[in-house]
PDB file of C-alpha atoms in Angstrom:
ATOM      1  CA  GLN A   7     126.730 147.509  66.082  1.00 46.00           C
ATOM      2  CA  TYR A   8     125.269 146.208  63.047  1.00 48.00           C
ATOM      3  CA  PHE A   9     121.878 145.388  64.566  1.00 51.00           C
ATOM      4  CA  ASN A  10     119.054 147.443  66.188  1.00 56.00           C
ATOM      5  CA  LYS A  11     117.881 146.419  69.655  1.00 63.00           C
ATOM      6  CA  ARG A  12     114.877 144.250  68.336  1.00 61.00           C
ATOM      7  CA  GLN A  13     117.234 142.498  65.989  1.00 54.00           C
ATOM      8  CA  GLN A  14     119.862 141.938  68.667  1.00 57.00           C
ATOM      9  CA  GLN A  15     117.060 140.410  70.936  1.00 64.00           C
ATOM     10  CA  THR A  16     115.926 138.010  68.172  1.00 59.00           C
ATOM     11  CA  LEU A  17     119.356 136.886  67.466  1.00 55.00           C
ATOM     12  CA  LEU A  18     119.993 136.292  71.271  1.00 63.00           C
ATOM     13  CA  GLU A  19     116.762 134.054  71.236  1.00 63.00           C
ATOM     14  CA  TYR A  20     117.824 132.034  68.143  1.00 56.00           C
ATOM     15  CA  ILE A  21     121.068 131.405  69.547  1.00 58.00           C
ATOM     16  CA  GLU A  22     119.670 130.301  72.871  1.00 64.00           C
ATOM     17  CA  ASN A  23     117.180 128.116  71.507  1.00 62.00           C
ATOM     18  CA  GLY A  24     119.780 126.576  69.241  1.00 59.00           C
ATOM     19  CA  SER A  25     118.151 127.881  65.866  1.00 52.00           C
ATOM     20  CA  ILE A  26     121.677 129.319  65.312  1.00 48.00           C
ATOM     21  CA  THR A  27     125.052 128.290  66.118  1.00 47.00           C
ATOM     22  CA  LEU A  28     128.080 130.571  66.094  1.00 47.00           C
ATOM     23  CA  ILE A  29     130.932 129.139  64.693  1.00 42.00           C
ATOM     24  CA  ALA A  30     134.334 130.613  65.417  1.00 43.00           C
ATOM     25  CA  SER A  31     136.261 132.045  62.534  1.00 40.00           C
ATOM     26  CA  THR A  32     139.279 130.132  61.257  1.00 41.00           C
ATOM     27  CA  THR A  33     142.933 131.645  61.035  1.00 40.00           C
ATOM     28  CA  GLU A  34     142.646 131.621  57.275  1.00 43.00           C
ATOM     29  CA  ASN A  35     139.615 133.827  57.715  1.00 41.00           C
ATOM     30  CA  PRO A  36     139.760 135.780  60.891  1.00 38.00           C
ATOM     31  CA  TYR A  37     137.691 138.752  59.591  1.00 38.00           C
ATOM     32  CA  PHE A  38     134.131 137.434  60.310  1.00 38.00           C
ATOM     33  CA  TYR A  39     131.173 139.710  60.424  1.00 39.00           C
ATOM     34  CA  VAL A  40     127.458 139.276  60.875  1.00 41.00           C
ATOM     35  CA  TYR A  41     125.029 141.168  58.876  1.00 37.00           C
ATOM     36  CA  SER A  42     121.166 141.320  58.914  1.00 35.00           C
ATOM     37  CA  ALA A  43     118.746 141.164  56.060  1.00 33.00           C
ATOM     38  CA  ILE A  44     115.116 141.301  56.013  1.00 31.00           C
ATOM     39  CA  LEU A  45     113.511 139.058  53.402  1.00 31.00           C
ATOM     40  CA  SER A  46     109.750 138.086  53.054  1.00 29.00           C
ATOM     41  CA  ARG A  47     108.699 139.323  56.444  1.00 31.00           C
ATOM     42  CA  SER A  48     111.236 137.180  58.237  1.00 41.00           C
ATOM     43  CA  THR A  49     114.672 138.149  59.823  1.00 44.00           C
ATOM     44  CA  VAL A  50     117.252 136.169  57.951  1.00 45.00           C
ATOM     45  CA  PHE A  51     120.960 136.531  59.443  1.00 45.00           C
ATOM     46  CA  GLU A  52     123.660 136.117  56.948  1.00 47.00           C
ATOM     47  CA  PHE A  53     127.181 135.455  57.874  1.00 45.00           C
ATOM     48  CA  LYS A  54     129.415 137.180  55.583  1.00 49.00           C
ATOM     49  CA  SER A  55     133.372 137.123  55.296  1.00 50.00           C
ATOM     50  CA  VAL A  56     134.722 140.686  54.723  1.00 51.00           C
ATOM     51  CA  THR A  57     138.241 141.952  54.244  1.00 58.00           C
ATOM     52  CA  PRO A  58     139.956 144.035  56.702  1.00 55.00           C
ATOM     53  CA  ASN A  59     139.825 147.031  54.386  1.00 66.00           C
ATOM     54  CA  GLU A  60     135.974 146.516  54.093  1.00 68.00           C
ATOM     55  CA  ALA A  61     135.662 146.230  57.781  1.00 69.00           C
ATOM     56  CA  GLU A  62     137.416 149.343  58.353  1.00 72.00           C
ATOM     57  CA  LYS A  63     135.483 151.289  55.800  1.00 75.00           C
ATOM     58  CA  ALA A  64     132.148 150.118  57.348  1.00 77.00           C
ATOM     59  CA  VAL A  65     133.438 151.443  60.786  1.00 79.00           C
ATOM     60  CA  LEU A  66     134.504 154.711  59.521  1.00 82.00           C
ATOM     61  CA  TYR A  67     131.182 154.971  57.434  1.00 84.00           C
ATOM     62  CA  ASP A  68     129.486 154.771  60.878  1.00 84.00           C
ATOM     63  CA  ILE A  69     131.501 157.411  62.412  1.00 85.00           C
ATOM     64  CA  TYR A  70     131.663 159.970  59.734  1.00 90.00           C
ATOM     65  CA  LYS A  71     128.141 159.421  57.887  1.00 90.00           C
ATOM     66  CA  ASP A  72     126.636 162.232  60.149  1.00 91.00           C
ATOM     67  CA  LYS A  73     129.473 164.548  59.343  1.00 94.00           C
ATOM     68  CA  ILE A  74     128.013 165.004  55.603  1.00 95.00           C
ATOM     69  CA  GLY A  75     127.496 168.890  55.170  1.00 96.00           C
ATOM     70  CA  GLU A  76     129.512 169.672  58.361  1.00 96.00           C
ATOM     71  CA  MET A  77     132.875 171.338  59.008  1.00 96.00           C
ATOM     72  CA  ILE A  78     135.834 169.481  60.397  1.00 96.00           C
ATOM     73  CA  VAL A  79     139.545 170.169  61.183  1.00 97.00           C
ATOM     74  CA  GLY A  80     142.514 168.006  60.173  1.00 97.00           C
ATOM     75  CA  THR A  81     146.177 168.273  60.293  1.00 97.00           C
ATOM     76  CA  VAL A  82     148.056 167.976  56.895  1.00 97.00           C
ATOM     77  CA  GLU A  83     150.384 164.832  56.696  1.00 97.00           C
ATOM     78  CA  ARG A  84     151.861 165.461  53.296  1.00 96.00           C
ATOM     79  CA  CYS A  85     151.390 167.352  49.984  1.00 96.00           C
ATOM     80  CA  ASP A  86     152.085 166.992  46.215  1.00 94.00           C
ATOM     81  CA  GLU A  87     151.145 168.996  43.183  1.00 92.00           C
ATOM     82  CA  ARG A  88     147.849 166.932  42.964  1.00 93.00           C
ATOM     83  CA  GLN A  89     146.609 166.682  46.404  1.00 96.00           C
ATOM     84  CA  CYS A  90     147.042 166.857  50.198  1.00 97.00           C
ATOM     85  CA  VAL A  91     146.673 163.725  52.642  1.00 96.00           C
ATOM     86  CA  VAL A  92     145.049 165.195  55.775  1.00 97.00           C
ATOM     87  CA  ASN A  93     144.505 163.328  58.997  1.00 96.00           C
ATOM     88  CA  ILE A  94     141.050 163.974  60.562  1.00 95.00           C
ATOM     89  CA  GLY A  95     141.367 161.816  63.516  1.00 91.00           C
ATOM     90  CA  LYS A  96     139.925 158.317  62.969  1.00 85.00           C
ATOM     91  CA  ALA A  97     140.951 158.450  59.000  1.00 89.00           C
ATOM     92  CA  THR A  98     143.000 160.297  56.425  1.00 92.00           C
ATOM     93  CA  VAL A  99     141.440 161.868  53.576  1.00 94.00           C
ATOM     94  CA  ASN A 100     142.633 163.279  50.203  1.00 95.00           C
ATOM     95  CA  LEU A 101     142.042 166.996  49.640  1.00 97.00           C
ATOM     96  CA  THR A 102     142.604 167.133  45.798  1.00 96.00           C
ATOM     97  CA  ARG A 103     143.672 170.144  43.824  1.00 95.00           C
ATOM     98  CA  ARG A 104     140.217 170.747  42.253  1.00 95.00           C
ATOM     99  CA  GLU A 105     138.867 170.913  45.996  1.00 97.00           C
ATOM    100  CA  MET A 106     141.183 173.565  47.244  1.00 97.00           C
ATOM    101  CA  ILE A 107     140.806 177.377  46.899  1.00 96.00           C
ATOM    102  CA  GLY A 108     142.770 178.674  44.099  1.00 90.00           C
ATOM    103  CA  ASP A 109     146.407 177.888  44.157  1.00 91.00           C
ATOM    104  CA  GLU A 110     146.466 177.843  48.094  1.00 94.00           C
ATOM    105  CA  THR A 111     149.166 175.686  49.563  1.00 94.00           C
ATOM    106  CA  PHE A 112     149.585 174.007  53.120  1.00 96.00           C
ATOM    107  CA  LYS A 113     152.570 172.834  55.094  1.00 96.00           C
ATOM    108  CA  VAL A 114     153.170 169.636  56.909  1.00 97.00           C
ATOM    109  CA  GLY A 115     151.515 169.717  60.276  1.00 97.00           C
ATOM    110  CA  GLN A 116     149.297 172.562  59.662  1.00 97.00           C
ATOM    111  CA  GLN A 117     145.703 172.452  60.732  1.00 97.00           C
ATOM    112  CA  ILE A 118     142.994 173.187  58.092  1.00 97.00           C
ATOM    113  CA  LYS A 119     139.269 173.312  57.772  1.00 98.00           C
ATOM    114  CA  LEU A 120     137.471 170.832  55.593  1.00 98.00           C
ATOM    115  CA  TYR A 121     133.960 170.516  54.485  1.00 98.00           C
ATOM    116  CA  VAL A 122     132.586 166.987  54.226  1.00 97.00           C
ATOM    117  CA  SER A 123     130.719 166.733  50.946  1.00 95.00           C
ATOM    118  CA  ASP A 124     130.147 162.924  51.001  1.00 93.00           C
ATOM    119  CA  VAL A 125     130.757 159.714  52.960  1.00 91.00           C
ATOM    120  CA  SER A 126     130.415 156.190  51.214  1.00 85.00           C
ATOM    121  CA  THR A 127     131.750 152.650  51.768  1.00 76.00           C
ATOM    122  CA  SER A 128     132.861 152.388  48.123  1.00 72.00           C
ATOM    123  CA  GLY A 129     136.142 153.726  46.227  1.00 61.00           C
ATOM    124  CA  LYS A 130     139.363 154.906  47.568  1.00 59.00           C
ATOM    125  CA  GLY A 131     138.391 158.401  48.610  1.00 57.00           C
ATOM    126  CA  PHE A 132     135.405 157.175  50.459  1.00 81.00           C
ATOM    127  CA  ILE A 133     135.228 160.363  52.546  1.00 91.00           C
ATOM    128  CA  THR A 134     135.120 163.426  50.339  1.00 94.00           C
ATOM    129  CA  VAL A 135     136.293 166.892  51.537  1.00 96.00           C
ATOM    130  CA  THR A 136     136.348 170.011  49.873  1.00 97.00           C
ATOM    131  CA  ARG A 137     137.335 173.713  50.679  1.00 97.00           C
ATOM    132  CA  SER A 138     135.795 174.979  47.301  1.00 97.00           C
ATOM    133  CA  ASP A 139     132.111 173.966  47.685  1.00 96.00           C
ATOM    134  CA  GLU A 140     129.482 176.753  48.729  1.00 97.00           C
ATOM    135  CA  GLY A 141     128.946 174.661  51.840  1.00 97.00           C
ATOM    136  CA  PHE A 142     132.495 175.487  53.117  1.00 98.00           C
ATOM    137  CA  LEU A 143     131.956 179.148  52.819  1.00 98.00           C
ATOM    138  CA  LYS A 144     128.295 178.992  54.572  1.00 97.00           C
ATOM    139  CA  ARG A 145     130.015 177.036  57.380  1.00 97.00           C
ATOM    140  CA  LEU A 146     132.657 179.625  57.773  1.00 97.00           C
ATOM    141  CA  PHE A 147     130.053 182.381  58.069  1.00 98.00           C
ATOM    142  CA  GLU A 148     128.239 180.389  60.590  1.00 97.00           C
ATOM    143  CA  GLN A 149     131.183 180.064  62.684  1.00 96.00           C
ATOM    144  CA  GLU A 150     132.403 183.703  62.360  1.00 96.00           C
ATOM    145  CA  ILE A 151     129.183 185.669  62.434  1.00 97.00           C
ATOM    146  CA  VAL A 152     127.145 185.105  65.588  1.00 96.00           C
ATOM    147  CA  GLU A 153     123.999 186.494  64.182  1.00 97.00           C
ATOM    148  CA  ILE A 154     123.993 183.505  61.585  1.00 97.00           C
ATOM    149  CA  TYR A 155     124.954 181.191  64.046  1.00 96.00           C
ATOM    150  CA  ASP A 156     121.960 182.233  66.275  1.00 96.00           C
ATOM    151  CA  GLY A 157     119.744 182.275  63.431  1.00 96.00           C
ATOM    152  CA  THR A 158     119.130 186.183  63.505  1.00 97.00           C
ATOM    153  CA  VAL A 159     120.533 186.506  60.054  1.00 98.00           C
ATOM    154  CA  GLU A 160     120.100 183.889  57.392  1.00 97.00           C
ATOM    155  CA  ILE A 161     121.960 182.982  54.593  1.00 97.00           C
ATOM    156  CA  ARG A 162     119.666 182.621  51.341  1.00 97.00           C
ATOM    157  CA  SER A 163     121.989 181.899  48.623  1.00 96.00           C
ATOM    158  CA  ILE A 164     125.653 181.686  47.663  1.00 97.00           C
ATOM    159  CA  ALA A 165     127.447 182.087  44.341  1.00 96.00           C
ATOM    160  CA  ARG A 166     131.111 181.339  44.209  1.00 96.00           C
ATOM    161  CA  GLU A 167     134.114 181.216  41.996  1.00 95.00           C
ATOM    162  CA  PRO A 168     136.568 179.626  44.559  1.00 95.00           C
ATOM    163  CA  GLY A 169     139.776 181.771  45.159  1.00 93.00           C
ATOM    164  CA  GLU A 170     138.426 184.652  42.898  1.00 95.00           C
ATOM    165  CA  ARG A 171     135.027 185.971  44.175  1.00 96.00           C
ATOM    166  CA  ALA A 172     131.705 184.999  45.940  1.00 97.00           C
ATOM    167  CA  LYS A 173     128.327 186.571  46.460  1.00 97.00           C
ATOM    168  CA  VAL A 174     126.366 186.026  49.476  1.00 98.00           C
ATOM    169  CA  ALA A 175     122.718 187.201  49.825  1.00 97.00           C
ATOM    170  CA  VAL A 176     121.595 187.400  53.296  1.00 98.00           C
ATOM    171  CA  SER A 177     118.299 188.288  55.237  1.00 97.00           C
ATOM    172  CA  SER A 178     117.351 189.347  58.812  1.00 97.00           C
ATOM    173  CA  ARG A 179     114.571 187.994  61.021  1.00 95.00           C
ATOM    174  CA  ASN A 180     114.935 191.032  63.234  1.00 96.00           C
ATOM    175  CA  LYS A 181     113.894 194.297  61.381  1.00 93.00           C
ATOM    176  CA  ASP A 182     116.446 196.011  63.684  1.00 96.00           C
ATOM    177  CA  VAL A 183     119.303 194.064  62.466  1.00 96.00           C
ATOM    178  CA  ASP A 184     121.091 194.978  59.238  1.00 97.00           C
ATOM    179  CA  ALA A 185     121.960 191.564  57.684  1.00 97.00           C
ATOM    180  CA  PRO A 186     124.853 192.634  55.378  1.00 97.00           C
ATOM    181  CA  GLY A 187     126.127 195.005  58.193  1.00 97.00           C
ATOM    182  CA  ALA A 188     126.154 192.217  60.708  1.00 97.00           C
ATOM    183  CA  CYS A 189     128.179 190.026  58.090  1.00 97.00           C
ATOM    184  CA  ILE A 190     130.716 192.664  57.116  1.00 97.00           C
ATOM    185  CA  GLY A 191     131.312 194.099  60.736  1.00 95.00           C
ATOM    186  CA  GLN A 192     132.634 197.294  61.882  1.00 94.00           C
ATOM    187  CA  LYS A 193     135.306 198.545  59.486  1.00 94.00           C
ATOM    188  CA  GLY A 194     134.931 194.984  57.595  1.00 95.00           C
ATOM    189  CA  ILE A 195     136.699 193.181  60.434  1.00 95.00           C
ATOM    190  CA  ARG A 196     134.138 190.229  60.279  1.00 96.00           C
ATOM    191  CA  ILE A 197     134.375 189.663  56.640  1.00 97.00           C
ATOM    192  CA  GLN A 198     138.163 190.072  56.738  1.00 96.00           C
ATOM    193  CA  LYS A 199     138.369 187.067  59.141  1.00 96.00           C
ATOM    194  CA  ILE A 200     136.651 184.897  56.625  1.00 97.00           C
ATOM    195  CA  THR A 201     138.411 186.142  53.459  1.00 96.00           C
ATOM    196  CA  SER A 202     141.823 185.549  55.219  1.00 95.00           C
ATOM    197  CA  GLN A 203     140.769 181.846  55.554  1.00 95.00           C
ATOM    198  CA  ILE A 204     139.823 181.301  51.745  1.00 96.00           C
ATOM    199  CA  ALA A 205     142.949 182.829  50.103  1.00 93.00           C
ATOM    200  CA  ASN A 206     141.642 186.326  50.304  1.00 93.00           C
ATOM    201  CA  GLU A 207     138.839 185.394  47.997  1.00 95.00           C
ATOM    202  CA  LYS A 208     136.651 188.491  47.560  1.00 96.00           C
ATOM    203  CA  ILE A 209     133.093 188.288  49.129  1.00 97.00           C
ATOM    204  CA  ASP A 210     130.207 190.730  48.399  1.00 97.00           C
ATOM    205  CA  VAL A 211     127.522 190.376  51.024  1.00 97.00           C
ATOM    206  CA  ILE A 212     124.196 191.718  49.646  1.00 97.00           C
ATOM    207  CA  GLN A 213     120.614 192.128  51.036  1.00 96.00           C
ATOM    208  CA  TYR A 214     118.290 189.241  49.838  1.00 95.00           C
ATOM    209  CA  TYR A 215     114.884 190.422  48.458  1.00 90.00           C
ATOM    210  CA  ASP A 216     111.891 188.031  47.901  1.00 83.00           C
ATOM    211  CA  GLU A 217     110.782 188.139  44.549  1.00 71.00           C
ATOM    212  CA  PRO A 218     107.541 190.296  43.937  1.00 53.00           C
ATOM    213  CA  GLU A 219     104.499 188.108  43.440  1.00 47.00           C
TER     214      GLU A 219
END
């Protein structure tokens, strides 16, 4: 999984003609991984020992790196005054107090939505999740408003004070569709479904206008 197809073929050729000899890892160092590097137009295969924690992070990075900017669902495992630990399937993440919405609280076993803001292989919290980011609110609109999901209505900008208020500017690609009205819904039912998921944060949906030239 660490090589592309061309590198895999080159490595196999080197092994077959004896240029590379694979040596089994010892019991003192069982975590033995092969990495590739390109140096001076030549393919150099470097054998590098990594710890179990580093190996796990590399695997999880491959799984979650494409989730940056996306919404995921996790199950709350435990909470304290500083953070909640949430199981997202292949890993657990820390949802810190500053990344929550206002003073919202969660119960153990509760399923909650999270926005993946970053994934890296360094640091303890290498998968960073949030509920207070503008991106979280944008993904909620995409999930709840079919006209946004199908591209008829477009979110042009979001300004947000998490837990207090948000302003969402929208426009329509169809002259027959009222963009703010589509988001608010009949008797406000659509926007209420969104606010109920963000601690009743007040949302103003406004029409976006291009600046005059």
